[in-house]
Amino acid sequence: MATVMQKIKDIEDEMARTQKNKATAHHLGLLKAKLAKLRRELLTPSSKGAGGAGEGFDVTKSGDSRVGLVGFPSVGKSTLLNKLTGTFSEVASYEFTTLTCIPGVITYRGAKIQLLDLPGIIEGAKDGKGRGRQVISTARTCNCILIVLDAIKPITHKRLIEKELEGFGIRLNKEPPNLTFRKKDKGGLNLTSTVTTTHLDLETVKAICSEYRIHNADITLRYDATADDLIDVIEGSRVYIPCIYVVNKIDQITLEELEILDKLPHYCPISAHLEWNLDGLLEKIWEYLDLTRIYTKPKGMNPDYEDPVILSSKKRTVEDFCDRIHKDMLKQFKYALVWGSSAKHKPQRVGKEHELEDEDVVQIIKKV
């Protein structure tokens, strides 16, 4: 492990020494690719002699969605979990009170949202320091990440945590790169782009691909992509997660400072101890999770508004709805009746490709 760590440090030092200009672009691309490969080795240690996943980290996924609390020690993650979910996670005024992953559940607008209180991470977590690897691997499985920051401590903590998560292949509040990368058997490397590119040219692409031993591929750029975007696509193990920066302990700062914090994007100021703005935080979590609630209606009865079926906004067809209820439901599916904003008339008879909207009412008609 030390050798991999040393290699990473050497490459980072060399990148810091290298000037950024057109002449060094492909050399920097090569270094970035090497760095991404070494990081991957750190993430997936060889099976022999590697420690287990760590006590209390393999938390079963429950509920409709999963939200992780990430932050440095003593910023109020456990207090926030206690106030939102009523679960008890130990709270004390010293650092590293929470040592394992503690789950809690919030029921909000009919959806069960699992909230994970992860131990505090320290600088260098992406290199495996201080339980960091397990913490960040658990963060990868979340549908939304809350980065909890302390209002009194400097904002540099935000950059440090982002850097740790980026090093683990978690991309915050970003869309997957809009470029296609297709391997082939022969024909060399073809680079086509629909826009003028300022970061990538054929030389840089060749340098990056040769590091991955890829010599034949078609690459299409639909926007001005950087070397990092290309590496992300080749690596393929990147997760794109929405993230909210929760600034805690706002009761200890002045109004002027709060107004400055308010201008930052993806922010939500709270005070977990005094329970200020926790409703606003829940609203924001709901908005970022982007969930769709569907109500069921048994034949001849009123719709059940108490217990909605929760679907993600990316997978919300009638077919996904049936899968969510029971996997054998599609075999007996004849058609569905839909009331709500996705229906042209009430009720509309639809097939399984129909896309549902939030708060639609669905009745499934089965084959006899």
JSON list of C-alpha atoms in Angstrom, two decimals, residues 263-354:
[
{"chain": "A", "resi": 263, "resn": "LYS", "atom": "CA", "xyz": [-25.48, 33.35, -1.74]},
{"chain": "A", "resi": 264, "resn": "LEU", "atom": "CA", "xyz": [-23.70, 30.01, -2.20]},
{"chain": "A", "resi": 265, "resn": "PRO", "atom": "CA", "xyz": [-25.38, 27.36, -4.40]},
{"chain": "A", "resi": 266, "resn": "HIS", "atom": "CA", "xyz": [-26.79, 24.07, -3.00]},
{"chain": "A", "resi": 267, "resn": "TYR", "atom": "CA", "xyz": [-26.68, 25.48, 0.55]},
{"chain": "A", "resi": 268, "resn": "CYS", "atom": "CA", "xyz": [-29.05, 25.05, 3.48]},
{"chain": "A", "resi": 269, "resn": "PRO", "atom": "CA", "xyz": [-28.28, 26.83, 6.77]},
{"chain": "A", "resi": 270, "resn": "ILE", "atom": "CA", "xyz": [-29.58, 25.13, 9.95]},
{"chain": "A", "resi": 271, "resn": "SER", "atom": "CA", "xyz": [-29.03, 24.83, 13.67]},
{"chain": "A", "resi": 272, "resn": "ALA", "atom": "CA", "xyz": [-29.54, 21.19, 14.66]},
{"chain": "A", "resi": 273, "resn": "HIS", "atom": "CA", "xyz": [-29.29, 21.90, 18.38]},
{"chain": "A", "resi": 274, "resn": "LEU", "atom": "CA", "xyz": [-31.96, 24.63, 18.38]},
{"chain": "A", "resi": 275, "resn": "GLU", "atom": "CA", "xyz": [-33.94, 22.92, 15.57]},
{"chain": "A", "resi": 276, "resn": "TRP", "atom": "CA", "xyz": [-33.84, 25.96, 13.25]},
{"chain": "A", "resi": 277, "resn": "ASN", "atom": "CA", "xyz": [-34.78, 25.42, 9.59]},
{"chain": "A", "resi": 278, "resn": "LEU", "atom": "CA", "xyz": [-34.98, 21.61, 9.78]},
{"chain": "A", "resi": 279, "resn": "ASP", "atom": "CA", "xyz": [-38.22, 21.74, 7.74]},
{"chain": "A", "resi": 280, "resn": "GLY", "atom": "CA", "xyz": [-36.39, 23.73, 5.07]},
{"chain": "A", "resi": 281, "resn": "LEU", "atom": "CA", "xyz": [-33.68, 21.05, 5.01]},
{"chain": "A", "resi": 282, "resn": "LEU", "atom": "CA", "xyz": [-36.26, 18.27, 4.58]},
{"chain": "A", "resi": 283, "resn": "GLU", "atom": "CA", "xyz": [-37.88, 20.23, 1.71]},
{"chain": "A", "resi": 284, "resn": "LYS", "atom": "CA", "xyz": [-34.49, 20.55, 0.05]},
{"chain": "A", "resi": 285, "resn": "ILE", "atom": "CA", "xyz": [-33.65, 16.84, 0.52]},
{"chain": "A", "resi": 286, "resn": "TRP", "atom": "CA", "xyz": [-36.99, 15.96, -1.09]},
{"chain": "A", "resi": 287, "resn": "GLU", "atom": "CA", "xyz": [-36.27, 18.29, -4.03]},
{"chain": "A", "resi": 288, "resn": "TYR", "atom": "CA", "xyz": [-32.78, 16.83, -4.60]},
{"chain": "A", "resi": 289, "resn": "LEU", "atom": "CA", "xyz": [-33.92, 13.18, -4.29]},
{"chain": "A", "resi": 290, "resn": "ASP", "atom": "CA", "xyz": [-36.44, 13.91, -7.05]},
{"chain": "A", "resi": 291, "resn": "LEU", "atom": "CA", "xyz": [-38.94, 11.20, -6.09]},
{"chain": "A", "resi": 292, "resn": "THR", "atom": "CA", "xyz": [-42.35, 10.49, -7.60]},
{"chain": "A", "resi": 293, "resn": "ARG", "atom": "CA", "xyz": [-45.30, 9.40, -5.43]},
{"chain": "A", "resi": 294, "resn": "ILE", "atom": "CA", "xyz": [-47.91, 7.12, -7.01]},
{"chain": "A", "resi": 295, "resn": "TYR", "atom": "CA", "xyz": [-51.13, 6.19, -5.18]},
{"chain": "A", "resi": 296, "resn": "THR", "atom": "CA", "xyz": [-52.79, 2.81, -5.69]},
{"chain": "A", "resi": 297, "resn": "LYS", "atom": "CA", "xyz": [-56.49, 2.32, -6.24]},
{"chain": "A", "resi": 298, "resn": "PRO", "atom": "CA", "xyz": [-58.03, -1.13, -5.72]},
{"chain": "A", "resi": 299, "resn": "LYS", "atom": "CA", "xyz": [-61.02, -1.86, -7.97]},
{"chain": "A", "resi": 300, "resn": "GLY", "atom": "CA", "xyz": [-64.28, -0.38, -6.66]},
{"chain": "A", "resi": 301, "resn": "MET", "atom": "CA", "xyz": [-62.56, 1.38, -3.74]},
{"chain": "A", "resi": 302, "resn": "ASN", "atom": "CA", "xyz": [-61.16, 4.82, -2.99]},
{"chain": "A", "resi": 303, "resn": "PRO", "atom": "CA", "xyz": [-57.45, 5.53, -3.66]},
{"chain": "A", "resi": 304, "resn": "ASP", "atom": "CA", "xyz": [-55.05, 4.83, -0.79]},
{"chain": "A", "resi": 305, "resn": "TYR", "atom": "CA", "xyz": [-53.50, 8.24, -0.08]},
{"chain": "A", "resi": 306, "resn": "GLU", "atom": "CA", "xyz": [-51.76, 7.05, 3.10]},
{"chain": "A", "resi": 307, "resn": "ASP", "atom": "CA", "xyz": [-49.16, 4.75, 1.60]},
{"chain": "A", "resi": 308, "resn": "PRO", "atom": "CA", "xyz": [-47.84, 5.86, -1.81]},
{"chain": "A", "resi": 309, "resn": "VAL", "atom": "CA", "xyz": [-45.52, 3.77, -4.00]},
{"chain": "A", "resi": 310, "resn": "ILE", "atom": "CA", "xyz": [-42.29, 5.76, -4.39]},
{"chain": "A", "resi": 311, "resn": "LEU", "atom": "CA", "xyz": [-40.47, 5.73, -7.73]},
{"chain": "A", "resi": 312, "resn": "SER", "atom": "CA", "xyz": [-37.37, 7.60, -8.83]},
{"chain": "A", "resi": 313, "resn": "SER", "atom": "CA", "xyz": [-38.01, 10.34, -11.40]},
{"chain": "A", "resi": 314, "resn": "LYS", "atom": "CA", "xyz": [-35.76, 8.55, -13.92]},
{"chain": "A", "resi": 315, "resn": "LYS", "atom": "CA", "xyz": [-37.72, 5.27, -13.71]},
{"chain": "A", "resi": 316, "resn": "ARG", "atom": "CA", "xyz": [-41.38, 6.05, -13.43]},
{"chain": "A", "resi": 317, "resn": "THR", "atom": "CA", "xyz": [-43.23, 4.10, -16.12]},
{"chain": "A", "resi": 318, "resn": "VAL", "atom": "CA", "xyz": [-46.19, 1.86, -15.31]},
{"chain": "A", "resi": 319, "resn": "GLU", "atom": "CA", "xyz": [-43.78, -1.09, -15.75]},
{"chain": "A", "resi": 320, "resn": "ASP", "atom": "CA", "xyz": [-41.48, 0.26, -12.98]},
{"chain": "A", "resi": 321, "resn": "PHE", "atom": "CA", "xyz": [-44.56, 0.80, -10.81]},
{"chain": "A", "resi": 322, "resn": "CYS", "atom": "CA", "xyz": [-45.61, -2.86, -11.24]},
{"chain": "A", "resi": 323, "resn": "ASP", "atom": "CA", "xyz": [-42.05, -4.06, -10.52]},
{"chain": "A", "resi": 324, "resn": "ARG", "atom": "CA", "xyz": [-42.03, -2.03, -7.32]},
{"chain": "A", "resi": 325, "resn": "ILE", "atom": "CA", "xyz": [-45.22, -3.71, -6.07]},
{"chain": "A", "resi": 326, "resn": "HIS", "atom": "CA", "xyz": [-44.43, -7.30, -7.09]},
{"chain": "A", "resi": 327, "resn": "LYS", "atom": "CA", "xyz": [-42.18, -8.84, -9.72]},
{"chain": "A", "resi": 328, "resn": "ASP", "atom": "CA", "xyz": [-44.89, -11.23, -10.99]},
{"chain": "A", "resi": 329, "resn": "MET", "atom": "CA", "xyz": [-47.36, -8.42, -11.55]},
{"chain": "A", "resi": 330, "resn": "LEU", "atom": "CA", "xyz": [-46.21, -7.75, -15.13]},
{"chain": "A", "resi": 331, "resn": "LYS", "atom": "CA", "xyz": [-47.05, -11.33, -16.19]},
{"chain": "A", "resi": 332, "resn": "GLN", "atom": "CA", "xyz": [-50.72, -10.72, -15.35]},
{"chain": "A", "resi": 333, "resn": "PHE", "atom": "CA", "xyz": [-50.77, -7.08, -16.51]},
{"chain": "A", "resi": 334, "resn": "LYS", "atom": "CA", "xyz": [-53.50, -6.24, -19.04]},
{"chain": "A", "resi": 335, "resn": "TYR", "atom": "CA", "xyz": [-53.69, -2.43, -18.86]},
{"chain": "A", "resi": 336, "resn": "ALA", "atom": "CA", "xyz": [-53.74, 0.36, -16.28]},
{"chain": "A", "resi": 337, "resn": "LEU", "atom": "CA", "xyz": [-56.15, 3.19, -15.54]},
{"chain": "A", "resi": 338, "resn": "VAL", "atom": "CA", "xyz": [-54.47, 6.47, -14.60]},
{"chain": "A", "resi": 339, "resn": "TRP", "atom": "CA", "xyz": [-55.89, 9.60, -12.95]},
{"chain": "A", "resi": 340, "resn": "GLY", "atom": "CA", "xyz": [-53.67, 12.64, -12.49]},
{"chain": "A", "resi": 341, "resn": "SER", "atom": "CA", "xyz": [-51.43, 15.07, -14.38]},
{"chain": "A", "resi": 342, "resn": "SER", "atom": "CA", "xyz": [-49.94, 12.47, -16.76]},
{"chain": "A", "resi": 343, "resn": "ALA", "atom": "CA", "xyz": [-53.38, 11.41, -18.03]},
{"chain": "A", "resi": 344, "resn": "LYS", "atom": "CA", "xyz": [-54.98, 13.26, -20.98]},
{"chain": "A", "resi": 345, "resn": "HIS", "atom": "CA", "xyz": [-58.45, 12.45, -19.67]},
{"chain": "A", "resi": 346, "resn": "LYS", "atom": "CA", "xyz": [-59.63, 10.94, -16.39]},
{"chain": "A", "resi": 347, "resn": "PRO", "atom": "CA", "xyz": [-59.16, 8.02, -16.23]},
{"chain": "A", "resi": 348, "resn": "GLN", "atom": "CA", "xyz": [-56.90, 7.23, -19.16]},
{"chain": "A", "resi": 349, "resn": "ARG", "atom": "CA", "xyz": [-56.33, 3.64, -20.18]},
{"chain": "A", "resi": 350, "resn": "VAL", "atom": "CA", "xyz": [-52.56, 3.12, -20.68]},
{"chain": "A", "resi": 351, "resn": "GLY", "atom": "CA", "xyz": [-49.99, 0.42, -21.39]},
{"chain": "A", "resi": 352, "resn": "LYS", "atom": "CA", "xyz": [-46.84, -0.30, -19.43]},
{"chain": "A", "resi": 353, "resn": "GLU", "atom": "CA", "xyz": [-44.69, 2.26, -21.33]},
{"chain": "A", "resi": 354, "resn": "HIS", "atom": "CA", "xyz": [-46.75, 5.21, -20.00]}
]
